[in-house]
Amino acid sequence: MFSTVKKISTMVIFLSVQACVGIQTVGPGPFDVQKTMQVTVGKEWTKYPFEPKTGLQGLTIDGVSLNSLTFGVNIKDGKALIYSSDPKTLVPRFRSDMTDSEAVEYIKDSLIYSGMKNVSLANLRPETFGIATGVRFDIAADTERGLNMSGTGKTVIHNGVLQLILYIAPTEYYYDLHIEEVNEILKSATLL
Amino acid sequence: MRTRFSYLFSALALFGLAACETTDVDPIKASERPEETSDEAGLWLQMDGAERLLKASAIVERDPALNDYVRGVTCQVIGEDYCNDVRVYVVKQPYFNANMAPNGQMQIWTGLLLRAENEAQLAFVIGHEFAHYKQRHSLQQWREIKNAANASLVFSAGIIAAGVPDAAVLGDITLAARLYGFGRGKEREADQLGFQFATDAGYDGHEAAAIWKYLVSEVENSDLERNRRQIARSSIFSTHPVTSERIETLTAFAEDGEAGTVRQREYIATTSPFLAKWLEADLVRRDFGENIFLINHLIKRGEGLGLLFYRRGEAHRIRRGEGDAIRALADYRKASSFEDVPATVWRQIGDAERTKGDGAAAMAAYQTYLEKAPEAPDRQLVKSYLNKLDE
Ligand SMILES: [Zn+2]
C-alpha cells in the first residue's frame, strides 16, 4: 500500500438508490417540484422522496439505474450536489455568480466526483427555462463498472439560485426508450 | 479449471475456525500458486473476482503506449521471472495511490503518475508494491486478523472482500488495506525491499525519498486543514510509518548506494499526453491549494507551459478567492502565447472579459475560439454570447 492521508470519501450521491420508503407515482399530468418548478409528465413515473440535504428529487420509470430523471431546485451558493456529513469536505460547490457554462461544468464535475467516468458534454445551447434563458446540454459517460450512459438536461441560474433537470440512462436501449417523453418534460419546465 | 466444489472449499478454509496459524510465511517464488485448498487460495480467488470487475470497468486506462511503458518498468524492477505473475493496471483515480493484491494484481493510480517526476520514482513505487506481493503481506495480515480471534473483524473483512459496488471495482484490497493497513512493519519491509529491487535494476536511490518529499510539500499546501495536520505529524497509532521517518530511512539507504539512472526524459515523454486529462481530473477534487502547488511544480520543468498556465487559470477561476479572477485572466493570457495552449483558453478569456465588461475583448476572444475549435461542444452557446454582445 502506497498511499497518503487522502481518502476517497464515501458519500451519498444524488444518483444513488434511496431507501424504498414513501415511494409514490406521479403523472400523467403536471408535477410540482418543491413548489419551485413545474413540469408536465406524459407517463407514469415513480417518485423517490425529496432529498433535503442536496435539494434533489428523483423520478424513474424502470428503476433508477435504468432511467433517472433528477430535479435540483433552489440550489444556493455554496451547495454541493454530493452529500457529505462533513461541511468542510472538498467537493464541487455552486457559486451564485457562475456563468451558465460554469453551471454546466459544476454539474459535470459533480457527476465525475460521484464516480462517473469519461464524462463528456455536447450540444450546449441556450434554451428557455420558465421566464429565464438557461442552457440545454447532452452528456455521455460511463459508470465505474463500464456501462455506457447517455444523458440530457437543462439548467438555469435565476435570482442567484440554480435549477436543474438531468436525465441519465444506459445508452443501449434505455436512453431512447423515454427520450421523447423526457424532451417534452424538459420543454414544459416552468419556474413557479 | 477451478470447480464449484473447490471454490466452496476455499471459502470454507477462509472463513473456517482455523487454529492459530503461523503468520510467518516464505516469500512467494516466481510462477508459484497457492495450494488449492489453502486460505491463501481463498484470498486469491476473491481477488481474481475483483480483478475481473476491474478489467471490465471504465476506471482502467487502456492506452497501449502508457501501459507498455509501465509494464516495461515493472518487468525491469521485478525481473523477468516474476514478470508474468504481476499484472499492472493504470487506474483513473486522481489520488496519489498504488496498491498490490495477493494474487498479483497491481494498481497504479493516475494521481500518482501525475506526481512522479521520473521513471526512477515510479520504479520505487513498483518495487514497494511488488515487495508486498513477494513477502505475501496480504496473507500474513489475513492470518493476523484471524488469529486476533475477533470474529466480527474477520466477518467484516469478508464483507469487504465480497464488495460494496464501487469499492469492488477499485479492488477490495484498497479498502481492506485502508481499514487494517499492512502495518508499519510490513510497510518498512516493503520500502526496504522496494529500494533494493529498484536500485538493483539500476535506478538512482535518491529518487525513493524524493517522491515522498514532494508529496509532503504538496499536502502542506492542501486546502483541508486535516490533511496538513496529518502529513506534518502522523499519529503514533497510525498503521503507516510516519512520512518523515520514511523519508529519513530512504535517504539513508541512498547515501550508502551508488548513483543510478533517473530517466526523466522518457517519463515525461510518455506521460505528457495525459497531463491535460489528469490535471483536469485532479481539479475535480477541488483542493485548489494542492492543484496549484502541483501545477507550479510542473511549470518548473519549463515545458508544456501553454497547458500548465491554462490549468492554473482554471484553478483560479473555479476557486473564486480574492483576486482570483484577475489571476485567472492573467494565466489565460500568458497561456495563450504558447503553441500548446488548448483552444478553450479563448472561451475562458471571452467569459472573463465579458464578466469584466470589456465587450470588444470578449468578442475577439470568442471569435478566435470558434475559429480554433469549430467543432466545440459549446459552439451554439458561444454564438449566442456573440449575438448578445453585438446588440
Ligand atoms: Zn505499502
Coordinates of C-alpha atoms and ligand atoms in Angstrom, one line a residue:
Chain A
M1 CA 0.0 0.0 0.0
F2 CA 1.5 3.3 -1.1
S3 CA -0.9 6.0 -0.3
T4 CA -1.2 9.3 1.5
V5 CA -3.5 10.6 4.2
K6 CA -6.1 11.3 1.5
K7 CA -9.1 9.1 1.4
I8 CA -11.9 8.8 -1.1
S9 CA -14.9 9.9 1.0
T10 CA -17.8 7.6 0.8
M11 CA -20.7 9.8 0.1
V12 CA -24.3 9.6 -0.7
I13 CA -24.6 10.7 -4.3
F14 CA -27.6 12.0 -5.9
L15 CA -28.0 9.2 -8.4
S16 CA -27.8 6.5 -5.7
V17 CA -30.7 4.4 -4.9
Q18 CA -32.6 5.7 -1.9
A19 CA -34.4 3.6 0.7
C20 CA -37.6 2.3 -0.6
V21 CA -39.8 4.3 1.7
G22 CA -42.5 6.7 0.8
I23 CA -42.5 5.8 -2.9
Q24 CA -45.3 7.4 -4.9
T25 CA -46.1 7.7 -8.5
V26 CA -46.7 10.9 -10.5
G27 CA -48.4 11.6 -13.8
P28 CA -49.5 11.7 -16.4
G29 CA -50.1 15.4 -15.8
P30 CA -48.5 18.4 -14.1
F31 CA -45.8 17.7 -11.4
D32 CA -44.6 20.3 -8.9
V33 CA -41.1 20.0 -7.5
Q34 CA -41.0 21.6 -4.1
K35 CA -43.4 24.4 -5.2
T36 CA -40.5 25.8 -7.2
M37 CA -40.6 24.1 -10.6
Q38 CA -43.4 22.6 -12.6
V39 CA -43.2 20.1 -15.4
T40 CA -45.8 18.1 -17.3
V41 CA -45.1 14.4 -17.5
G42 CA -46.8 12.3 -20.1
K43 CA -46.3 8.9 -18.5
E44 CA -46.5 7.5 -15.0
W45 CA -43.2 7.9 -13.1
T46 CA -42.1 6.6 -9.8
K47 CA -41.1 9.4 -7.4
Y48 CA -38.4 9.0 -4.8
P49 CA -38.6 11.0 -1.7
F50 CA -37.2 14.6 -1.9
E51 CA -33.7 14.7 -0.5
P52 CA -33.5 18.0 1.5
K53 CA -29.7 17.7 2.1
T54 CA -28.9 18.0 -1.6
G55 CA -32.2 19.6 -2.8
L56 CA -32.6 16.8 -5.3
Q57 CA -35.8 15.0 -6.3
G58 CA -35.6 11.8 -8.4
L59 CA -38.1 10.1 -10.8
T60 CA -37.8 6.9 -12.6
I61 CA -39.9 4.6 -14.8
D62 CA -37.9 1.3 -14.9
G63 CA -35.6 1.8 -11.9
V64 CA -33.1 4.4 -11.0
S65 CA -30.2 2.7 -12.7
L66 CA -32.2 2.3 -16.0
N67 CA -33.5 5.8 -16.2
S68 CA -33.2 8.6 -13.7
L69 CA -34.7 12.0 -14.0
T70 CA -33.3 14.2 -11.4
F71 CA -34.6 17.7 -10.4
G72 CA -32.5 20.1 -8.4
V73 CA -34.3 23.0 -7.1
N74 CA -33.2 26.3 -5.4
I75 CA -29.5 25.2 -5.2
K76 CA -28.0 28.0 -3.2
D77 CA -24.5 29.5 -3.2
G78 CA -22.0 27.0 -1.6
K79 CA -24.3 24.0 -2.0
A80 CA -23.0 20.7 -3.3
L81 CA -24.9 18.1 -5.3
I82 CA -23.0 15.5 -3.4
Y83 CA -24.0 14.9 0.2
S84 CA -21.3 14.8 2.8
S85 CA -21.8 14.8 6.6
D86 CA -18.7 17.0 6.9
P87 CA -19.3 20.5 5.6
K88 CA -15.6 21.1 5.1
T89 CA -15.3 18.2 2.6
L90 CA -13.8 19.5 -0.6
V91 CA -16.4 18.9 -3.3
P92 CA -17.7 20.9 -6.3
R93 CA -19.9 23.7 -4.9
F94 CA -22.3 26.0 -6.6
R95 CA -21.5 29.7 -6.8
S96 CA -24.2 32.2 -7.5
D97 CA -22.0 34.3 -9.8
M98 CA -21.3 31.4 -12.1
T99 CA -21.8 31.8 -15.8
D100 CA -24.3 29.4 -17.4
S101 CA -21.5 27.3 -18.8
E102 CA -19.9 27.2 -15.3
A103 CA -23.2 25.9 -14.0
V104 CA -23.0 23.0 -16.5
E105 CA -19.3 22.5 -15.5
Y106 CA -20.4 22.2 -11.9
I107 CA -23.0 19.5 -12.8
K108 CA -20.4 17.7 -14.9
D109 CA -17.8 17.8 -12.1
S110 CA -20.3 16.6 -9.5
L111 CA -21.0 13.6 -11.7
I112 CA -17.3 12.9 -12.0
Y113 CA -16.8 13.3 -8.3
S114 CA -19.6 10.8 -7.7
G115 CA -17.8 8.2 -9.7
M116 CA -18.9 8.6 -13.3
K117 CA -16.0 8.2 -15.7
N118 CA -15.2 9.6 -19.2
V119 CA -17.8 12.3 -18.8
S120 CA -18.2 14.5 -21.9
L121 CA -20.6 17.3 -22.7
A122 CA -22.1 18.0 -26.1
N123 CA -24.6 20.4 -27.7
L124 CA -24.6 23.2 -25.1
R125 CA -27.3 25.6 -26.3
P126 CA -29.4 28.3 -24.9
E127 CA -33.0 27.2 -24.1
T128 CA -35.7 28.9 -22.2
F129 CA -36.3 27.7 -18.7
G130 CA -39.5 29.3 -17.4
I131 CA -39.1 33.0 -17.7
A132 CA -35.3 32.9 -17.9
T133 CA -32.9 31.6 -20.5
G134 CA -31.0 28.6 -19.4
V135 CA -28.6 26.1 -21.0
R136 CA -29.5 22.7 -22.5
F137 CA -26.8 20.1 -22.8
D138 CA -26.2 16.4 -23.6
I139 CA -23.9 14.1 -21.7
A140 CA -22.1 10.9 -22.4
A141 CA -20.4 9.0 -19.6
D142 CA -19.5 5.5 -18.3
T143 CA -20.3 4.1 -14.9
E144 CA -17.3 2.8 -13.0
R145 CA -18.4 -0.7 -13.8
G146 CA -18.1 0.2 -17.5
L147 CA -21.7 0.7 -18.6
N148 CA -22.2 3.4 -21.3
M149 CA -24.6 6.1 -20.2
S150 CA -26.3 8.9 -22.1
G151 CA -27.9 11.9 -20.7
T152 CA -29.6 15.3 -21.4
G153 CA -30.5 18.1 -19.2
K154 CA -31.0 21.8 -18.7
T155 CA -30.1 24.3 -16.0
V156 CA -30.6 27.9 -15.2
I157 CA -29.3 30.4 -12.6
H158 CA -32.1 32.8 -11.8
N159 CA -32.1 35.1 -8.8
G160 CA -28.8 33.7 -7.6
V161 CA -30.1 30.1 -7.3
L162 CA -29.6 27.1 -9.6
Q163 CA -32.4 25.0 -11.0
L164 CA -31.6 21.7 -12.8
I165 CA -33.2 18.8 -14.6
L166 CA -31.0 15.9 -15.6
Y167 CA -31.9 12.7 -17.3
I168 CA -29.5 9.8 -17.4
A169 CA -30.0 6.3 -18.7
P170 CA -27.9 3.4 -20.2
T171 CA -27.1 4.3 -23.8
E172 CA -28.2 0.9 -25.0
Y173 CA -31.9 0.7 -25.3
Y174 CA -33.0 2.6 -22.2
Y175 CA -31.9 6.1 -23.2
D176 CA -34.0 6.1 -26.3
L177 CA -36.9 4.4 -24.6
H178 CA -38.1 7.5 -22.9
I179 CA -36.2 10.3 -24.6
E180 CA -39.2 11.7 -26.4
E181 CA -41.1 11.9 -23.1
V182 CA -38.1 13.5 -21.4
N183 CA -37.7 16.1 -24.2
E184 CA -41.3 17.1 -23.6
I185 CA -40.8 17.3 -19.9
L186 CA -37.8 19.5 -20.3
K187 CA -39.7 21.7 -22.7
S188 CA -42.6 22.0 -20.3
A189 CA -40.5 23.2 -17.3
T190 CA -41.6 26.4 -15.7
L191 CA -40.4 28.2 -12.5
L192 CA -43.2 28.9 -10.0
Chain B
M1 CA -10.0 -25.1 -14.0
R2 CA -11.5 -24.4 -10.6
T3 CA -14.6 -26.4 -9.9
R4 CA -17.5 -25.0 -7.9
F5 CA -16.5 -27.5 -5.2
S6 CA -13.1 -26.1 -4.8
Y7 CA -14.5 -22.6 -4.6
L8 CA -16.7 -23.7 -1.7
F9 CA -13.8 -25.4 -0.1
S10 CA -11.6 -22.4 -0.3
A11 CA -14.3 -20.2 1.0
L12 CA -14.7 -22.6 3.9
A13 CA -11.0 -22.5 4.5
L14 CA -11.2 -18.8 4.5
F15 CA -14.0 -18.4 7.0
G16 CA -13.4 -21.6 8.9
L17 CA -12.3 -21.5 12.5
A18 CA -8.8 -22.4 11.8
A19 CA -6.5 -22.7 14.8
C20 CA -3.8 -20.1 15.2
E21 CA -1.9 -20.4 12.0
T22 CA 1.6 -19.2 11.6
T23 CA 1.9 -15.7 10.2
D24 CA 5.5 -16.4 9.3
V25 CA 5.4 -17.3 5.6
D26 CA 8.1 -17.7 3.0
P27 CA 8.4 -15.3 0.1
I28 CA 6.4 -16.4 -2.9
K29 CA 8.5 -17.9 -5.7
A30 CA 8.2 -17.0 -9.4
S31 CA 5.2 -18.8 -11.0
E32 CA 4.2 -20.2 -7.6
R33 CA 0.5 -20.6 -7.0
P34 CA -1.1 -21.3 -3.6
E35 CA -2.3 -24.8 -2.7
E36 CA -5.8 -25.2 -3.9
T37 CA -7.4 -25.7 -0.5
S38 CA -5.4 -23.2 1.4
D39 CA -6.6 -20.0 2.9
E40 CA -4.2 -18.3 0.5
A41 CA -6.1 -19.8 -2.4
G42 CA -9.2 -18.3 -0.9
L43 CA -7.7 -14.9 -0.8
W44 CA -6.5 -15.3 -4.4
L45 CA -9.9 -16.4 -5.5
Q46 CA -11.6 -13.3 -4.1
M47 CA -9.1 -11.1 -5.7
D48 CA -9.5 -12.8 -9.0
G49 CA -13.2 -11.9 -8.8
A50 CA -12.4 -8.3 -8.0
E51 CA -9.8 -8.2 -10.8
R52 CA -12.4 -9.4 -13.4
L53 CA -14.6 -6.5 -12.3
L54 CA -11.7 -4.1 -12.6
K55 CA -10.8 -5.4 -16.1
A56 CA -14.3 -4.7 -17.4
S57 CA -14.6 -1.4 -15.7
A58 CA -14.3 2.1 -17.0
I59 CA -11.7 3.1 -14.5
V60 CA -8.8 1.3 -16.2
E61 CA -6.6 3.4 -18.5
R62 CA -6.2 1.3 -21.6
D63 CA -3.8 3.5 -23.7
P64 CA -1.4 0.9 -25.2
A65 CA 1.7 3.2 -25.1
L66 CA 1.3 4.1 -21.4
N67 CA 0.5 0.5 -20.4
D68 CA 3.5 -0.8 -22.3
Y69 CA 5.7 1.7 -20.6
V70 CA 4.5 0.9 -17.1
R71 CA 4.7 -2.8 -17.8
G72 CA 8.3 -2.3 -19.1
V73 CA 9.4 -0.5 -16.0
T74 CA 7.6 -3.2 -13.8
C75 CA 9.5 -6.1 -15.5
Q76 CA 12.7 -4.1 -15.2
V77 CA 12.2 -3.8 -11.5
I78 CA 10.8 -7.1 -10.5
G79 CA 12.8 -9.2 -13.0
E80 CA 11.7 -11.4 -15.9
D81 CA 10.9 -14.4 -13.7
Y82 CA 8.2 -12.6 -11.8
C83 CA 7.0 -10.5 -14.7
N84 CA 4.3 -13.0 -15.7
D85 CA 3.0 -13.2 -12.1
V86 CA 2.2 -9.5 -11.8
R87 CA -0.5 -7.6 -13.8
V88 CA -0.3 -3.8 -13.6
Y89 CA -3.4 -1.7 -14.1
V90 CA -3.3 2.1 -14.5
V91 CA -6.4 3.2 -12.7
K92 CA -8.0 6.5 -13.5
Q93 CA -8.2 8.0 -10.0
P94 CA -6.8 11.4 -9.2
Y95 CA -5.3 10.4 -5.9
F96 CA -1.7 9.5 -5.0
N97 CA -2.0 5.8 -4.6
A98 CA -0.8 2.4 -5.6
N99 CA -1.6 -1.0 -4.2
M100 CA -1.0 -4.7 -4.6
A101 CA -3.4 -7.6 -4.2
P102 CA -2.1 -11.0 -3.1
N103 CA -2.9 -12.6 -6.5
G104 CA -0.5 -10.3 -8.4
Q105 CA -2.9 -7.5 -9.3
M106 CA -1.1 -4.2 -9.0
Q107 CA -2.8 -0.9 -9.3
I108 CA -1.0 2.4 -10.1
W109 CA -3.4 5.3 -9.9
T110 CA -3.1 8.2 -12.4
G111 CA -2.9 10.7 -9.5
L112 CA 0.5 9.0 -8.6
L113 CA 1.7 9.0 -12.3
L114 CA 0.8 12.7 -12.4
R115 CA 3.0 13.4 -9.4
A116 CA 6.0 11.2 -10.0
E117 CA 8.8 13.2 -11.6
N118 CA 10.7 10.5 -13.4
E119 CA 10.9 6.8 -14.1
A120 CA 13.1 6.1 -11.1
Q121 CA 10.3 7.3 -8.8
L122 CA 7.8 5.1 -10.5
A123 CA 10.3 2.2 -10.2
F124 CA 10.4 2.6 -6.4
V125 CA 6.6 2.6 -6.1
I126 CA 6.5 -0.6 -8.2
G127 CA 9.3 -2.1 -6.1
H128 CA 7.5 -1.3 -2.9
E129 CA 4.2 -2.8 -4.2
F130 CA 6.0 -5.9 -5.5
A131 CA 7.6 -6.4 -2.1
H132 CA 4.1 -6.7 -0.6
Y133 CA 3.4 -9.4 -3.1
K134 CA 6.7 -11.3 -2.8
Q135 CA 6.6 -11.3 1.0
R136 CA 2.9 -12.4 1.0
H137 CA 1.9 -9.5 3.2
S138 CA -1.8 -9.9 2.5
L139 CA -1.7 -13.5 3.7
Q140 CA 0.2 -12.6 6.8
Q141 CA -2.2 -9.8 7.5
W142 CA -5.2 -12.1 6.9
R143 CA -3.8 -14.6 9.4
E144 CA -3.0 -11.9 11.9
I145 CA -6.6 -10.7 11.8
K146 CA -7.9 -14.2 12.1
N147 CA -5.6 -15.0 15.0
A148 CA -6.8 -12.0 16.8
A149 CA -9.9 -14.2 17.1
N150 CA -12.1 -11.2 16.6
A151 CA -15.0 -12.9 14.7
S152 CA -16.7 -9.6 13.8
L153 CA -13.4 -8.3 12.3
V154 CA -13.0 -11.4 10.2
F155 CA -16.6 -11.2 9.2
S156 CA -16.4 -7.6 8.1
A157 CA -13.2 -8.3 6.2
G158 CA -15.2 -10.9 4.3
I159 CA -17.9 -8.5 3.6
I160 CA -15.4 -6.0 2.3
A161 CA -13.9 -8.6 0.0
A162 CA -17.4 -9.5 -1.2
G163 CA -17.7 -6.0 -2.3
V164 CA -19.5 -2.8 -2.0
P165 CA -20.0 -2.0 -5.7
D166 CA -17.6 0.9 -6.2
A167 CA -15.0 -0.4 -3.8
A168 CA -15.2 -3.8 -5.6
V169 CA -14.3 -2.2 -8.9
L170 CA -11.3 -0.5 -7.3
G171 CA -10.2 -3.8 -5.8
D172 CA -11.2 -4.6 -2.3
I173 CA -7.7 -4.7 -1.1
T174 CA -7.6 -1.0 -1.2
L175 CA -10.4 -0.6 1.3
A176 CA -9.2 -3.5 3.4
A177 CA -5.7 -2.2 3.5
R178 CA -7.1 1.2 4.4
L179 CA -9.1 -0.2 7.2
Y180 CA -6.4 -2.5 8.6
G181 CA -3.2 -1.2 7.0
F182 CA -0.4 -3.5 6.2
G183 CA 1.1 -2.2 9.4
R184 CA 4.3 -0.3 10.0
G185 CA 6.5 -3.4 10.0
K186 CA 5.3 -4.6 6.6
E187 CA 5.4 -1.1 5.1
R188 CA 9.0 -0.7 6.3
E189 CA 9.9 -4.0 4.8
A190 CA 8.3 -3.0 1.5
D191 CA 10.2 0.2 1.5
Q192 CA 13.5 -1.6 2.1
L193 CA 13.0 -4.3 -0.4
G194 CA 11.4 -2.0 -2.9
F195 CA 14.5 0.2 -2.7
Q196 CA 16.7 -2.9 -3.3
F197 CA 14.7 -4.0 -6.3
A198 CA 14.7 -0.6 -7.9
T199 CA 18.4 0.1 -7.3
D200 CA 19.4 -3.4 -8.4
A201 CA 17.5 -2.6 -11.6
G202 CA 19.8 0.4 -12.0
Y203 CA 17.7 3.2 -10.7
D204 CA 19.0 6.1 -8.7
G205 CA 18.3 5.5 -5.0
H206 CA 17.9 9.2 -4.2
E207 CA 14.6 9.2 -6.0
A208 CA 12.9 7.0 -3.4
A209 CA 12.8 9.7 -0.8
A210 CA 12.2 12.4 -3.4
I211 CA 8.7 11.3 -4.3
W212 CA 7.7 11.4 -0.6
K213 CA 9.4 14.8 -0.1
Y214 CA 7.4 16.2 -3.0
L215 CA 4.2 14.7 -1.6
V216 CA 4.7 16.2 1.8
S217 CA 5.3 19.7 0.3
E218 CA 2.1 19.4 -1.8
V219 CA -0.1 18.2 1.1
E220 CA 1.3 21.1 3.2
N221 CA -0.5 23.3 0.7
S222 CA -3.8 21.5 0.9
D223 CA -7.0 23.5 1.5
L224 CA -8.0 20.9 4.0
E225 CA -6.6 21.6 7.4
R226 CA -7.0 17.9 8.4
N227 CA -4.6 16.9 5.6
R228 CA -2.0 19.5 6.5
R229 CA -2.1 18.3 10.1
Q230 CA -1.8 14.6 9.3
I231 CA 1.1 14.9 7.0
A232 CA 3.0 17.1 9.5
R233 CA 2.8 14.6 12.4
S234 CA 1.3 11.2 11.8
S235 CA -0.3 9.8 14.9
I236 CA 1.5 7.1 16.9
F237 CA -1.5 5.0 16.3
S238 CA -1.0 5.3 12.5
T239 CA -0.6 2.0 10.8
H240 CA 1.8 3.5 8.3
P241 CA 5.3 4.6 9.1
V242 CA 5.4 8.3 9.7
T243 CA 6.2 10.0 6.5
S244 CA 9.2 11.8 7.9
E245 CA 10.6 8.5 9.2
R246 CA 10.1 7.0 5.8
I247 CA 11.9 9.9 4.1
E248 CA 14.9 9.6 6.5
T249 CA 15.2 5.9 6.1
L250 CA 15.1 6.1 2.3
T251 CA 17.5 8.9 2.3
A252 CA 20.0 6.9 4.4
F253 CA 19.7 3.9 2.1
A254 CA 20.6 6.2 -0.9
E255 CA 23.6 7.6 0.8
D256 CA 25.2 4.1 1.1
G257 CA 24.4 3.2 -2.5
E258 CA 25.8 4.2 -5.9
A259 CA 24.2 6.6 -8.3
G260 CA 21.8 5.2 -10.9
T261 CA 19.6 6.2 -13.7
V262 CA 16.6 8.6 -13.3
R263 CA 15.2 8.6 -16.9
Q264 CA 13.2 11.8 -16.6
R265 CA 13.0 12.4 -20.4
E266 CA 11.4 9.0 -21.0
Y267 CA 9.0 9.5 -18.2
I268 CA 7.9 13.0 -19.3
A269 CA 7.6 11.9 -23.0
T270 CA 5.3 9.0 -22.0
T271 CA 3.1 10.8 -19.5
S272 CA 2.8 14.3 -21.1
P273 CA 0.0 13.3 -23.5
F274 CA -2.1 12.6 -20.3
L275 CA -1.3 15.8 -18.4
A276 CA -4.3 17.7 -19.6
K277 CA -6.7 15.0 -18.6
W278 CA -5.0 14.2 -15.3
L279 CA -4.8 17.8 -14.2
E280 CA -8.4 18.3 -15.1
A281 CA -9.4 15.2 -13.0
D282 CA -7.3 16.5 -10.2
L283 CA -9.2 19.8 -10.0
V284 CA -12.4 17.9 -9.6
R285 CA -11.2 17.1 -6.1
R286 CA -11.4 20.9 -5.5
D287 CA -8.2 21.0 -3.5
F288 CA -7.1 24.2 -5.1
G289 CA -4.1 24.6 -2.8
E290 CA -2.7 21.2 -3.9
N291 CA -3.7 21.6 -7.5
I292 CA -2.0 25.0 -7.9
F293 CA 1.1 23.8 -6.0
L294 CA 1.3 20.8 -8.3
I295 CA 1.0 23.0 -11.4
N296 CA 3.6 25.4 -10.2
H297 CA 5.9 22.4 -9.6
L298 CA 5.3 21.2 -13.2
I299 CA 5.9 24.7 -14.6
K300 CA 9.5 24.5 -13.2
R301 CA 10.1 21.7 -15.8
G302 CA 9.8 24.5 -18.4
E303 CA 7.7 22.6 -20.9
G304 CA 4.1 22.2 -21.7
L305 CA 3.6 25.8 -20.5
G306 CA 0.5 26.7 -22.5
L307 CA -1.4 23.8 -20.9
L308 CA 0.0 24.5 -17.5
F309 CA -0.8 28.2 -17.3
Y310 CA -4.2 27.4 -18.7
R311 CA -4.8 24.8 -16.0
R312 CA -3.6 27.3 -13.3
G313 CA -6.1 29.8 -14.7
E314 CA -8.8 27.2 -14.4
A315 CA -7.9 26.6 -10.7
H316 CA -8.0 30.3 -10.0
R317 CA -11.3 30.8 -11.9
I318 CA -13.1 28.0 -10.1
R319 CA -11.6 28.9 -6.7
R320 CA -13.0 32.4 -6.7
G321 CA -10.9 33.7 -3.9
E322 CA -9.9 37.3 -3.6
G323 CA -8.0 38.4 -6.7
D324 CA -8.5 35.0 -8.4
A325 CA -10.5 36.5 -11.3
I326 CA -7.6 38.7 -12.2
R327 CA -5.1 35.9 -11.7
A328 CA -7.1 33.6 -13.9
L329 CA -7.3 36.1 -16.8
A330 CA -3.5 36.7 -16.4
D331 CA -2.9 33.0 -16.6
Y332 CA -5.1 32.5 -19.6
R333 CA -3.4 35.5 -21.4
K334 CA 0.0 34.0 -20.6
A335 CA -1.0 30.5 -21.7
S336 CA -2.4 31.9 -25.0
S337 CA 1.2 32.9 -26.0
F338 CA 2.3 29.3 -26.1
E339 CA 1.8 26.9 -29.0
D340 CA 0.4 24.1 -26.9
V341 CA -2.5 26.0 -25.3
P342 CA -5.9 24.4 -25.5
A343 CA -8.4 26.3 -27.7
T344 CA -10.7 26.5 -24.7
V345 CA -8.4 29.2 -23.3
W346 CA -10.1 31.7 -25.8
R347 CA -13.5 30.8 -24.5
Q348 CA -12.3 31.4 -20.9
I349 CA -10.7 34.7 -21.9
G350 CA -14.1 35.6 -23.5
D351 CA -16.0 34.8 -20.4
A352 CA -13.5 36.7 -18.2
E353 CA -13.6 39.8 -20.4
R354 CA -17.4 39.7 -20.6
T355 CA -17.7 39.5 -16.8
K356 CA -15.3 42.4 -16.5
G357 CA -17.4 44.3 -19.0
D358 CA -15.0 44.5 -21.9
G359 CA -17.4 43.6 -24.7
A360 CA -14.9 44.1 -27.5
A361 CA -12.2 42.0 -25.9
A362 CA -14.8 39.3 -25.2
M363 CA -16.0 39.2 -28.8
A364 CA -12.5 39.0 -30.1
A365 CA -11.7 36.1 -27.8
Y366 CA -15.0 34.2 -28.6
Q367 CA -14.3 34.6 -32.4
T368 CA -10.8 33.2 -32.0
Y369 CA -12.3 30.3 -30.0
L370 CA -14.8 29.5 -32.7
E371 CA -12.1 29.7 -35.4
K372 CA -9.8 27.4 -33.5
A373 CA -12.4 25.0 -32.3
P374 CA -15.1 24.8 -35.0
E375 CA -16.5 21.5 -33.5
A376 CA -16.6 22.8 -29.9
P377 CA -19.5 21.3 -27.8
D378 CA -20.5 24.8 -26.7
R379 CA -20.4 26.4 -30.1
Q380 CA -24.0 27.4 -30.1
L381 CA -23.8 28.9 -26.6
V382 CA -20.8 31.0 -27.6
K383 CA -22.6 32.1 -30.7
S384 CA -25.4 33.3 -28.6
Y385 CA -23.0 35.3 -26.4
L386 CA -21.6 36.9 -29.6
N387 CA -25.1 37.8 -30.8
K388 CA -25.9 39.5 -27.4
L389 CA -22.6 41.4 -27.4
D390 CA -23.2 42.5 -30.9
E391 CA -26.6 44.1 -30.0
Ligands
ZN1 ZN 2.8 -0.4 1.1

